[in-house]
PDB file of C-alpha atoms in Angstrom:
ATOM      1  CA  MET A   1      -5.002 -21.245   7.209  1.00 60.00           C
ATOM      2  CA  MET A   2      -4.139 -21.273  10.682  1.00 58.00           C
ATOM      3  CA  SER A   3      -5.243 -19.507  13.760  1.00 59.00           C
ATOM      4  CA  ALA A   4      -3.645 -16.256  14.732  1.00 59.00           C
ATOM      5  CA  SER A   5      -2.810 -17.846  17.995  1.00 65.00           C
ATOM      6  CA  ALA A   6      -0.482 -20.272  16.262  1.00 74.00           C
ATOM      7  CA  ILE A   7       1.806 -17.599  15.104  1.00 82.00           C
ATOM      8  CA  SER A   8       5.156 -17.972  16.773  1.00 86.00           C
ATOM      9  CA  LEU A   9       7.479 -15.138  15.247  1.00 89.00           C
ATOM     10  CA  ASP A  10      10.898 -15.880  14.401  1.00 91.00           C
ATOM     11  CA  PRO A  11      13.529 -13.509  16.367  1.00 90.00           C
ATOM     12  CA  GLU A  12      16.406 -13.964  13.726  1.00 92.00           C
ATOM     13  CA  ARG A  13      13.993 -12.409  10.836  1.00 95.00           C
ATOM     14  CA  VAL A  14      12.034  -9.864   9.850  1.00 96.00           C
ATOM     15  CA  THR A  15       8.216 -10.258  10.292  1.00 96.00           C
ATOM     16  CA  VAL A  16       6.130  -8.743   7.536  1.00 97.00           C
ATOM     17  CA  LEU A  17       2.340  -8.826   7.974  1.00 96.00           C
ATOM     18  CA  THR A  18       0.582  -8.298   4.680  1.00 97.00           C
ATOM     19  CA  GLY A  19      -3.232  -8.855   3.241  1.00 95.00           C
ATOM     20  CA  PRO A  20      -6.155  -7.505   2.409  1.00 96.00           C
ATOM     21  CA  THR A  21      -7.541  -4.007   3.590  1.00 95.00           C
ATOM     22  CA  ALA A  22      -9.840  -4.330   6.725  1.00 95.00           C
ATOM     23  CA  GLY A  23      -9.097  -7.741   7.304  1.00 95.00           C
ATOM     24  CA  GLY A  24      -7.519  -7.347  10.608  1.00 94.00           C
ATOM     25  CA  LYS A  25      -3.624  -6.870  10.147  1.00 94.00           C
ATOM     26  CA  SER A  26      -3.255  -3.771  12.415  1.00 94.00           C
ATOM     27  CA  GLY A  27      -5.072  -5.714  15.422  1.00 93.00           C
ATOM     28  CA  LEU A  28      -2.824  -8.779  14.882  1.00 93.00           C
ATOM     29  CA  ALA A  29       0.216  -6.636  14.925  1.00 94.00           C
ATOM     30  CA  LEU A  30      -0.745  -5.031  17.877  1.00 93.00           C
ATOM     31  CA  GLU A  31      -0.880  -8.261  19.529  1.00 91.00           C
ATOM     32  CA  LEU A  32       2.184  -9.855  18.142  1.00 91.00           C
ATOM     33  CA  ALA A  33       4.212  -6.659  19.340  1.00 92.00           C
ATOM     34  CA  ALA A  34       3.005  -6.958  22.850  1.00 88.00           C
ATOM     35  CA  HIS A  35       2.699 -10.345  23.653  1.00 83.00           C
ATOM     36  CA  GLY A  36       4.161 -12.386  20.931  1.00 71.00           C
ATOM     37  CA  CYS A  37       7.684 -10.967  20.815  1.00 74.00           C
ATOM     38  CA  GLY A  38       9.137 -12.107  24.318  1.00 69.00           C
ATOM     39  CA  ALA A  39       9.634  -9.675  27.200  1.00 63.00           C
ATOM     40  CA  VAL A  40      11.250  -6.535  25.093  1.00 76.00           C
ATOM     41  CA  GLY A  41       8.347  -6.587  22.536  1.00 87.00           C
ATOM     42  CA  GLY A  42       7.931  -5.575  18.967  1.00 94.00           C
ATOM     43  CA  VAL A  43       8.071  -2.568  17.041  1.00 97.00           C
ATOM     44  CA  ILE A  44       5.514  -2.103  14.107  1.00 97.00           C
ATOM     45  CA  ILE A  45       6.367  -0.724  10.702  1.00 98.00           C
ATOM     46  CA  ASN A  46       3.909   0.858   8.531  1.00 98.00           C
ATOM     47  CA  ALA A  47       3.751  -0.577   5.012  1.00 98.00           C
ATOM     48  CA  ASP A  48       0.419   1.246   4.137  1.00 97.00           C
ATOM     49  CA  ALA A  49       0.831   4.173   1.450  1.00 96.00           C
ATOM     50  CA  SER A  50      -2.051   5.951   2.557  1.00 96.00           C
ATOM     51  CA  GLN A  51      -1.333   5.626   6.524  1.00 97.00           C
ATOM     52  CA  LEU A  52       2.165   7.509   5.970  1.00 97.00           C
ATOM     53  CA  TYR A  53       0.096  10.897   5.351  1.00 96.00           C
ATOM     54  CA  ARG A  54      -0.768  12.591   8.560  1.00 94.00           C
ATOM     55  CA  ASP A  55      -3.652  14.163   6.585  1.00 93.00           C
ATOM     56  CA  LEU A  56      -5.991  10.986   6.719  1.00 94.00           C
ATOM     57  CA  ALA A  57      -5.475   9.463  10.160  1.00 95.00           C
ATOM     58  CA  ILE A  58      -9.523   8.484  10.022  1.00 96.00           C
ATOM     59  CA  VAL A  59      -9.989   7.639   6.100  1.00 96.00           C
ATOM     60  CA  SER A  60      -7.072   5.290   6.123  1.00 96.00           C
ATOM     61  CA  ALA A  61      -7.928   3.704   9.353  1.00 95.00           C
ATOM     62  CA  ARG A  62      -4.458   4.309  11.175  1.00 96.00           C
ATOM     63  CA  PRO A  63      -4.024   3.075  14.590  1.00 95.00           C
ATOM     64  CA  THR A  64      -5.523   4.944  17.560  1.00 93.00           C
ATOM     65  CA  ALA A  65      -3.516   7.189  19.600  1.00 93.00           C
ATOM     66  CA  ALA A  66      -4.273   4.485  22.516  1.00 94.00           C
ATOM     67  CA  GLU A  67      -2.751   1.712  20.291  1.00 94.00           C
ATOM     68  CA  GLU A  68       0.111   3.878  19.197  1.00 93.00           C
ATOM     69  CA  ALA A  69       1.183   4.426  22.849  1.00 93.00           C
ATOM     70  CA  ALA A  70       0.562   0.841  23.593  1.00 92.00           C
ATOM     71  CA  VAL A  71       3.606  -0.485  21.523  1.00 94.00           C
ATOM     72  CA  PRO A  72       6.175   1.425  19.498  1.00 95.00           C
ATOM     73  CA  HIS A  73       4.872   2.253  16.161  1.00 97.00           C
ATOM     74  CA  ARG A  74       6.744   3.864  13.146  1.00 98.00           C
ATOM     75  CA  LEU A  75       6.308   5.609   9.843  1.00 98.00           C
ATOM     76  CA  TYR A  76       2.585   6.415  10.717  1.00 97.00           C
ATOM     77  CA  GLY A  77       1.184   9.974   9.932  1.00 96.00           C
ATOM     78  CA  VAL A  78       4.869  10.946   9.233  1.00 96.00           C
ATOM     79  CA  LEU A  79       4.481  12.852   5.834  1.00 95.00           C
ATOM     80  CA  ALA A  80       2.438  15.832   4.625  1.00 93.00           C
ATOM     81  CA  GLY A  81       0.009  15.184   1.875  1.00 90.00           C
ATOM     82  CA  ALA A  82       1.825  17.477  -0.695  1.00 90.00           C
ATOM     83  CA  ASN A  83       4.909  14.907  -0.453  1.00 90.00           C
ATOM     84  CA  VAL A  84       4.771  11.665  -2.340  1.00 88.00           C
ATOM     85  CA  CYS A  85       6.903   8.957  -1.109  1.00 92.00           C
ATOM     86  CA  SER A  86       8.535   6.891  -3.916  1.00 89.00           C
ATOM     87  CA  VAL A  87       8.965   3.394  -3.320  1.00 92.00           C
ATOM     88  CA  ALA A  88      12.587   3.763  -3.036  1.00 91.00           C
ATOM     89  CA  ARG A  89      12.184   6.371  -0.176  1.00 94.00           C
ATOM     90  CA  TRP A  90       9.750   4.362   1.843  1.00 97.00           C
ATOM     91  CA  VAL A  91      12.478   1.541   1.432  1.00 97.00           C
ATOM     92  CA  GLU A  92      15.129   3.680   2.698  1.00 96.00           C
ATOM     93  CA  LEU A  93      12.586   4.881   5.792  1.00 97.00           C
ATOM     94  CA  ALA A  94      11.751   1.122   6.049  1.00 98.00           C
ATOM     95  CA  LYS A  95      14.922  -0.054   6.603  1.00 97.00           C
ATOM     96  CA  ALA A  96      16.227   2.360   8.852  1.00 98.00           C
ATOM     97  CA  GLU A  97      13.408   1.679  11.231  1.00 98.00           C
ATOM     98  CA  ILE A  98      14.128  -1.839  11.282  1.00 97.00           C
ATOM     99  CA  ALA A  99      17.647  -1.310  12.261  1.00 97.00           C
ATOM    100  CA  ALA A 100      16.359   0.933  14.916  1.00 97.00           C
ATOM    101  CA  ALA A 101      14.197  -1.964  16.244  1.00 96.00           C
ATOM    102  CA  ARG A 102      17.083  -4.223  15.985  1.00 95.00           C
ATOM    103  CA  ALA A 103      19.670  -1.886  18.009  1.00 95.00           C
ATOM    104  CA  SER A 104      17.118  -1.728  20.532  1.00 93.00           C
ATOM    105  CA  GLY A 105      16.442  -5.465  20.940  1.00 92.00           C
ATOM    106  CA  ARG A 106      12.989  -5.157  19.708  1.00 94.00           C
ATOM    107  CA  GLN A 107      11.086  -7.179  16.663  1.00 94.00           C
ATOM    108  CA  PRO A 108      10.863  -5.381  13.691  1.00 96.00           C
ATOM    109  CA  ILE A 109       7.203  -6.344  12.549  1.00 97.00           C
ATOM    110  CA  ILE A 110       6.335  -4.833   9.222  1.00 98.00           C
ATOM    111  CA  VAL A 111       2.429  -4.076   8.271  1.00 97.00           C
ATOM    112  CA  GLY A 112       0.800  -3.004   5.377  1.00 96.00           C
ATOM    113  CA  GLY A 113      -0.797  -4.044   2.058  1.00 94.00           C
ATOM    114  CA  THR A 114       0.781  -1.842  -0.462  1.00 95.00           C
ATOM    115  CA  GLY A 115       2.170  -4.450  -2.324  1.00 93.00           C
ATOM    116  CA  MET A 116       4.858  -2.427  -4.159  1.00 92.00           C
ATOM    117  CA  TYR A 117       6.541  -1.501  -1.146  1.00 96.00           C
ATOM    118  CA  LEU A 118       6.650  -5.219   0.391  1.00 97.00           C
ATOM    119  CA  THR A 119       7.911  -6.323  -2.830  1.00 94.00           C
ATOM    120  CA  ALA A 120      10.934  -3.988  -3.399  1.00 95.00           C
ATOM    121  CA  LEU A 121      11.792  -4.489   0.299  1.00 97.00           C
ATOM    122  CA  VAL A 122      12.035  -8.063   0.114  1.00 96.00           C
ATOM    123  CA  HIS A 123      13.407  -8.330  -3.575  1.00 94.00           C
ATOM    124  CA  GLY A 124      14.976  -5.066  -4.019  1.00 94.00           C
ATOM    125  CA  LEU A 125      14.275  -2.382  -6.562  1.00 91.00           C
ATOM    126  CA  ALA A 126      14.978  -2.377 -10.036  1.00 85.00           C
ATOM    127  CA  PRO A 127      17.479  -0.224 -11.130  1.00 87.00           C
ATOM    128  CA  VAL A 128      15.333   1.960 -13.569  1.00 87.00           C
ATOM    129  CA  PRO A 129      18.098   5.023 -14.612  1.00 89.00           C
ATOM    130  CA  ALA A 130      16.752   8.492 -14.172  1.00 88.00           C
ATOM    131  CA  ILE A 131      13.767   9.285 -16.300  1.00 92.00           C
ATOM    132  CA  ASP A 132      14.505  11.985 -18.878  1.00 93.00           C
ATOM    133  CA  GLU A 133      13.080  14.859 -17.574  1.00 92.00           C
ATOM    134  CA  GLN A 134      11.263  16.207 -20.992  1.00 94.00           C
ATOM    135  CA  VAL A 135       9.726  12.265 -21.423  1.00 94.00           C
ATOM    136  CA  ARG A 136       8.618  12.743 -17.898  1.00 93.00           C
ATOM    137  CA  ALA A 137       6.780  15.836 -18.686  1.00 93.00           C
ATOM    138  CA  ALA A 138       5.436  14.679 -22.011  1.00 95.00           C
ATOM    139  CA  VAL A 139       4.089  11.857 -20.275  1.00 95.00           C
ATOM    140  CA  ARG A 140       2.480  13.395 -17.507  1.00 91.00           C
ATOM    141  CA  ALA A 141       0.835  15.844 -19.906  1.00 93.00           C
ATOM    142  CA  LEU A 142      -1.221  12.783 -21.384  1.00 94.00           C
ATOM    143  CA  ASP A 143      -4.504  12.086 -20.176  1.00 92.00           C
ATOM    144  CA  THR A 144      -5.303   8.385 -18.999  1.00 92.00           C
ATOM    145  CA  ALA A 145      -7.070   7.628 -22.249  1.00 93.00           C
ATOM    146  CA  SER A 146      -4.028   8.438 -24.138  1.00 95.00           C
ATOM    147  CA  ALA A 147      -1.283   7.156 -22.225  1.00 95.00           C
ATOM    148  CA  ARG A 148      -3.136   3.783 -22.014  1.00 95.00           C
ATOM    149  CA  THR A 149      -3.151   3.697 -25.918  1.00 95.00           C
ATOM    150  CA  ALA A 150       0.281   4.591 -26.240  1.00 96.00           C
ATOM    151  CA  LEU A 151       1.070   2.041 -23.571  1.00 96.00           C
ATOM    152  CA  GLU A 152      -0.535  -0.725 -25.405  1.00 96.00           C
ATOM    153  CA  ARG A 153       1.660   0.339 -28.770  1.00 96.00           C
ATOM    154  CA  GLU A 154       5.159   0.843 -26.937  1.00 96.00           C
ATOM    155  CA  ASP A 155       4.712  -1.923 -23.879  1.00 96.00           C
ATOM    156  CA  PRO A 156       1.877  -4.375 -24.671  1.00 95.00           C
ATOM    157  CA  GLY A 157       3.097  -6.470 -21.913  1.00 94.00           C
ATOM    158  CA  ALA A 158       2.713  -3.714 -19.209  1.00 94.00           C
ATOM    159  CA  ALA A 159      -0.717  -2.775 -20.572  1.00 94.00           C
ATOM    160  CA  ALA A 160      -2.023  -6.203 -20.452  1.00 94.00           C
ATOM    161  CA  ARG A 161      -1.318  -6.280 -16.774  1.00 90.00           C
ATOM    162  CA  LEU A 162      -2.579  -3.051 -15.698  1.00 91.00           C
ATOM    163  CA  MET A 163      -6.081  -1.660 -15.072  1.00 85.00           C
ATOM    164  CA  PRO A 164      -7.251   0.619 -18.040  1.00 88.00           C
ATOM    165  CA  ALA A 165      -7.463   3.308 -15.172  1.00 82.00           C
ATOM    166  CA  ASP A 166      -4.275   2.818 -13.309  1.00 85.00           C
ATOM    167  CA  ARG A 167      -3.031   6.203 -14.112  1.00 87.00           C
ATOM    168  CA  GLN A 168       0.070   6.205 -12.053  1.00 83.00           C
ATOM    169  CA  ARG A 169       1.287   2.743 -13.317  1.00 87.00           C
ATOM    170  CA  THR A 170       0.313   3.694 -16.933  1.00 94.00           C
ATOM    171  CA  LEU A 171       2.322   6.823 -16.462  1.00 93.00           C
ATOM    172  CA  ARG A 172       5.016   5.048 -15.307  1.00 92.00           C
ATOM    173  CA  ALA A 173       5.701   2.047 -17.462  1.00 95.00           C
ATOM    174  CA  LEU A 174       5.640   4.522 -20.395  1.00 96.00           C
ATOM    175  CA  GLU A 175       7.805   7.168 -19.413  1.00 95.00           C
ATOM    176  CA  VAL A 176      10.489   3.964 -18.404  1.00 95.00           C
ATOM    177  CA  VAL A 177      10.061   2.559 -21.997  1.00 95.00           C
ATOM    178  CA  ARG A 178      10.495   5.709 -23.684  1.00 95.00           C
ATOM    179  CA  SER A 179      13.221   7.398 -21.900  1.00 95.00           C
ATOM    180  CA  THR A 180      15.320   4.142 -21.411  1.00 94.00           C
ATOM    181  CA  GLY A 181      14.445   2.150 -24.589  1.00 95.00           C
ATOM    182  CA  ARG A 182      13.582  -0.881 -22.052  1.00 94.00           C
ATOM    183  CA  THR A 183      10.360  -1.875 -20.642  1.00 95.00           C
ATOM    184  CA  LEU A 184      10.199  -1.880 -17.094  1.00 92.00           C
ATOM    185  CA  ALA A 185       9.417  -5.640 -16.963  1.00 91.00           C
ATOM    186  CA  ASP A 186      12.887  -5.857 -18.072  1.00 92.00           C
ATOM    187  CA  TRP A 187      14.549  -3.594 -15.778  1.00 89.00           C
ATOM    188  CA  GLN A 188      12.367  -5.677 -12.954  1.00 85.00           C
ATOM    189  CA  GLN A 189      14.320  -8.564 -13.742  1.00 85.00           C
ATOM    190  CA  ARG A 190      17.397  -7.704 -11.957  1.00 82.00           C
ATOM    191  CA  ARG A 191      16.475  -6.097  -8.498  1.00 85.00           C
ATOM    192  CA  ASP A 192      19.317  -4.563  -5.717  1.00 85.00           C
ATOM    193  CA  GLY A 193      19.043  -4.073  -2.529  1.00 90.00           C
ATOM    194  CA  GLY A 194      16.368  -6.302  -1.085  1.00 94.00           C
ATOM    195  CA  LEU A 195      16.626  -8.074   2.367  1.00 95.00           C
ATOM    196  CA  GLY A 196      15.954 -11.377   0.515  1.00 94.00           C
ATOM    197  CA  VAL A 197      13.511 -13.938   1.237  1.00 93.00           C
ATOM    198  CA  ALA A 198      15.326 -16.132   3.821  1.00 94.00           C
ATOM    199  CA  ALA A 199      15.691 -12.690   6.017  1.00 96.00           C
ATOM    200  CA  VAL A 200      11.798 -12.265   6.202  1.00 97.00           C
ATOM    201  CA  GLN A 201       8.961 -14.060   8.203  1.00 96.00           C
ATOM    202  CA  GLY A 202       6.037 -13.299   5.906  1.00 96.00           C
ATOM    203  CA  ILE A 203       2.633 -13.540   6.888  1.00 96.00           C
ATOM    204  CA  ILE A 204      -0.674 -13.446   4.852  1.00 95.00           C
ATOM    205  CA  VAL A 205      -3.648 -12.094   7.294  1.00 94.00           C
ATOM    206  CA  ASP A 206      -6.562 -13.015   4.802  1.00 92.00           C
ATOM    207  CA  ARG A 207     -10.298 -13.964   5.557  1.00 93.00           C
ATOM    208  CA  PRO A 208     -13.109 -15.528   3.324  1.00 93.00           C
ATOM    209  CA  ARG A 209     -14.171 -12.901   0.506  1.00 91.00           C
ATOM    210  CA  ALA A 210     -17.712 -12.374   1.875  1.00 93.00           C
ATOM    211  CA  GLU A 211     -15.784 -11.735   5.036  1.00 94.00           C
ATOM    212  CA  LEU A 212     -13.870  -9.308   3.920  1.00 94.00           C
ATOM    213  CA  ASN A 213     -16.586  -7.480   2.226  1.00 94.00           C
ATOM    214  CA  ALA A 214     -18.797  -7.302   5.600  1.00 95.00           C
ATOM    215  CA  ARG A 215     -15.643  -5.793   7.308  1.00 95.00           C
ATOM    216  CA  ALA A 216     -15.081  -3.446   4.497  1.00 96.00           C
ATOM    217  CA  GLU A 217     -18.683  -2.111   4.943  1.00 96.00           C
ATOM    218  CA  ARG A 218     -18.373  -2.018   8.695  1.00 96.00           C
ATOM    219  CA  ARG A 219     -14.913  -0.131   8.171  1.00 96.00           C
ATOM    220  CA  LEU A 220     -16.366   2.497   5.713  1.00 96.00           C
ATOM    221  CA  ALA A 221     -19.583   3.281   8.216  1.00 96.00           C
ATOM    222  CA  ALA A 222     -17.147   3.538  11.338  1.00 96.00           C
ATOM    223  CA  MET A 223     -15.081   5.985   9.498  1.00 96.00           C
ATOM    224  CA  LEU A 224     -18.048   8.102   8.627  1.00 95.00           C
ATOM    225  CA  ALA A 225     -19.106   8.289  12.216  1.00 96.00           C
ATOM    226  CA  ALA A 226     -15.615   9.032  13.066  1.00 96.00           C
ATOM    227  CA  GLY A 227     -15.459  12.073  10.751  1.00 96.00           C
ATOM    228  CA  ALA A 228     -14.249  11.133   7.615  1.00 96.00           C
ATOM    229  CA  HIS A 229     -16.250  13.780   5.805  1.00 92.00           C
ATOM    230  CA  GLU A 230     -14.979  16.536   7.805  1.00 96.00           C
ATOM    231  CA  GLU A 231     -11.266  15.181   7.193  1.00 97.00           C
ATOM    232  CA  VAL A 232     -11.719  15.066   3.439  1.00 97.00           C
ATOM    233  CA  ALA A 233     -12.946  18.339   3.575  1.00 97.00           C
ATOM    234  CA  ALA A 234     -10.026  19.868   5.386  1.00 96.00           C
ATOM    235  CA  LEU A 235      -7.605  17.913   2.830  1.00 96.00           C
ATOM    236  CA  LEU A 236      -9.488  19.353  -0.096  1.00 96.00           C
ATOM    237  CA  ALA A 237      -9.027  22.919   1.482  1.00 96.00           C
ATOM    238  CA  LEU A 238      -5.211  22.425   1.214  1.00 94.00           C
ATOM    239  CA  GLY A 239      -5.594  22.522  -2.905  1.00 94.00           C
ATOM    240  CA  LEU A 240      -3.090  19.820  -3.539  1.00 93.00           C
ATOM    241  CA  PRO A 241      -2.877  18.542  -7.195  1.00 89.00           C
ATOM    242  CA  ALA A 242      -5.482  15.894  -7.796  1.00 86.00           C
ATOM    243  CA  GLU A 243      -2.468  13.427  -8.697  1.00 82.00           C
ATOM    244  CA  VAL A 244      -0.776  13.232  -5.134  1.00 89.00           C
ATOM    245  CA  PRO A 245      -1.110   9.919  -3.585  1.00 91.00           C
ATOM    246  CA  VAL A 246      -3.247  10.918  -0.466  1.00 93.00           C
ATOM    247  CA  MET A 247      -5.698  12.451  -3.070  1.00 94.00           C
ATOM    248  CA  LYS A 248      -6.499   9.208  -4.181  1.00 92.00           C
ATOM    249  CA  ALA A 249      -6.283   6.965  -1.095  1.00 94.00           C
ATOM    250  CA  LEU A 250      -9.452   5.013  -0.702  1.00 95.00           C
ATOM    251  CA  ALA A 251     -12.837   6.810   0.003  1.00 96.00           C
ATOM    252  CA  VAL A 252     -11.041  10.341  -0.693  1.00 96.00           C
ATOM    253  CA  PRO A 253     -12.183  10.520  -4.109  1.00 96.00           C
ATOM    254  CA  GLN A 254     -15.646   9.681  -3.283  1.00 97.00           C
ATOM    255  CA  LEU A 255     -16.263  11.913  -0.238  1.00 97.00           C
ATOM    256  CA  ALA A 256     -14.784  14.471  -2.226  1.00 96.00           C
ATOM    257  CA  ALA A 257     -17.611  13.873  -5.177  1.00 96.00           C
ATOM    258  CA  HIS A 258     -20.055  14.329  -2.518  1.00 97.00           C
ATOM    259  CA  LEU A 259     -18.336  17.199  -0.984  1.00 96.00           C
ATOM    260  CA  ALA A 260     -18.599  18.958  -4.500  1.00 96.00           C
ATOM    261  CA  GLY A 261     -22.269  18.303  -4.607  1.00 96.00           C
ATOM    262  CA  ARG A 262     -21.875  15.625  -7.576  1.00 96.00           C
ATOM    263  CA  CYS A 263     -23.520  13.048  -5.301  1.00 96.00           C
ATOM    264  CA  SER A 264     -25.297  12.177  -2.016  1.00 96.00           C
ATOM    265  CA  ILE A 265     -23.300  10.865   0.768  1.00 95.00           C
ATOM    266  CA  ASP A 266     -24.921   7.592   0.436  1.00 95.00           C
ATOM    267  CA  GLU A 267     -23.980   7.293  -3.276  1.00 97.00           C
ATOM    268  CA  ALA A 268     -20.408   8.303  -1.992  1.00 96.00           C
ATOM    269  CA  MET A 269     -20.080   5.635   0.288  1.00 96.00           C
ATOM    270  CA  ALA A 270     -21.698   2.807  -1.969  1.00 96.00           C
ATOM    271  CA  GLN A 271     -18.854   3.863  -4.728  1.00 97.00           C
ATOM    272  CA  ALA A 272     -16.139   3.520  -1.965  1.00 96.00           C
ATOM    273  CA  LEU A 273     -17.243   0.172  -1.100  1.00 96.00           C
ATOM    274  CA  ILE A 274     -17.219  -1.125  -4.047  1.00 96.00           C
ATOM    275  CA  VAL A 275     -13.573   0.629  -5.015  1.00 95.00           C
ATOM    276  CA  THR A 276     -12.821  -0.965  -1.560  1.00 96.00           C
ATOM    277  CA  ARG A 277     -13.671  -4.670  -2.267  1.00 95.00           C
ATOM    278  CA  GLN A 278     -11.795  -4.131  -5.699  1.00 93.00           C
ATOM    279  CA  TYR A 279      -8.501  -3.072  -3.758  1.00 94.00           C
ATOM    280  CA  GLN A 280      -9.317  -6.191  -1.497  1.00 94.00           C
ATOM    281  CA  LYS A 281      -9.492  -8.605  -4.370  1.00 93.00           C
ATOM    282  CA  ARG A 282      -6.065  -7.262  -5.964  1.00 91.00           C
ATOM    283  CA  GLN A 283      -4.189  -7.321  -2.954  1.00 93.00           C
ATOM    284  CA  GLN A 284      -4.939 -11.211  -2.349  1.00 92.00           C
ATOM    285  CA  THR A 285      -4.368 -12.009  -5.847  1.00 91.00           C
ATOM    286  CA  TRP A 286      -1.064 -10.153  -5.254  1.00 91.00           C
ATOM    287  CA  ALA A 287       0.270 -11.752  -2.413  1.00 92.00           C
ATOM    288  CA  ARG A 288      -0.788 -15.010  -3.729  1.00 89.00           C
ATOM    289  CA  ASN A 289       1.054 -14.603  -6.667  1.00 90.00           C
ATOM    290  CA  GLN A 290       4.151 -12.843  -5.252  1.00 90.00           C
ATOM    291  CA  PHE A 291       4.577 -14.719  -1.938  1.00 92.00           C
ATOM    292  CA  PRO A 292       2.872 -18.155  -2.450  1.00 92.00           C
ATOM    293  CA  ASP A 293       5.098 -19.931   0.256  1.00 93.00           C
ATOM    294  CA  TRP A 294       4.294 -17.546   2.886  1.00 95.00           C
ATOM    295  CA  SER A 295       1.823 -18.313   6.208  1.00 93.00           C
ATOM    296  CA  ARG A 296      -1.561 -17.656   5.769  1.00 92.00           C
ATOM    297  CA  VAL A 297      -3.688 -16.734   8.732  1.00 92.00           C
ATOM    298  CA  CYS A 298      -7.205 -15.552   9.955  1.00 87.00           C
ATOM    299  CA  PRO A 299      -7.186 -13.380  12.891  1.00 80.00           C
ATOM    300  CA  ASP A 300      -9.134 -15.149  15.991  1.00 67.00           C
TER     301      ASP A 300
END
């Protein structure tokens, strides 16, 4: 694993910085955009699903106003909480920002840990046909346990890959196999519209597990001190459906439980820390499996 100071950006390729949450991606991106892209500089393009939403500046650890003013930042806080940004939509938005950065002579730097966004950007999207609306409605009406049982029967491969509590991906896999007669994995064997591995300079920001765990704990404490409690209260006041992505962002369900009186703030933060550490582990596994040849760095 090399140090951040050893990074040399390739101006002919799109830079992608990914890695586990609280690992230091945003800080490294800011440094590279300001000082590692020549005289013109870089443009930071968000690939974190939670940071897309304007309602989650604190809880998602979005770059501050000062940081966004220091170098151009794109796709941060651009959606209302009620909006659902599909992978296809994010890829479309990201490609437009990459083109705009290139047109201005700046280096595009994609930053974030939402793996399905980055996989689609690099390798392309699976050409899954539109899902039959009746099938979708029937699948979405299932509770998580029933959907999991159905998936184990109808697409055991997907069930083996997915965590039992991963409702969103379980429903997606189930609706695809019911609507098309083919599994999602079958469709994903052929992808269209990706930038291609050769067009991307991939960098995985990583740290030892104990250090990541400690950083996650410090980040949660900083969020709480900065007003995460109030931010989630304002989000809840919007009355959004529980299944929209913004309501499932890290720490939101736990703070919502506290605000509803179901647990103390200490219990909420302890549970949020557990969930965050589990997510860090999944992100590390994803990066290792999807892009084993990308450079690995530990920010200075």
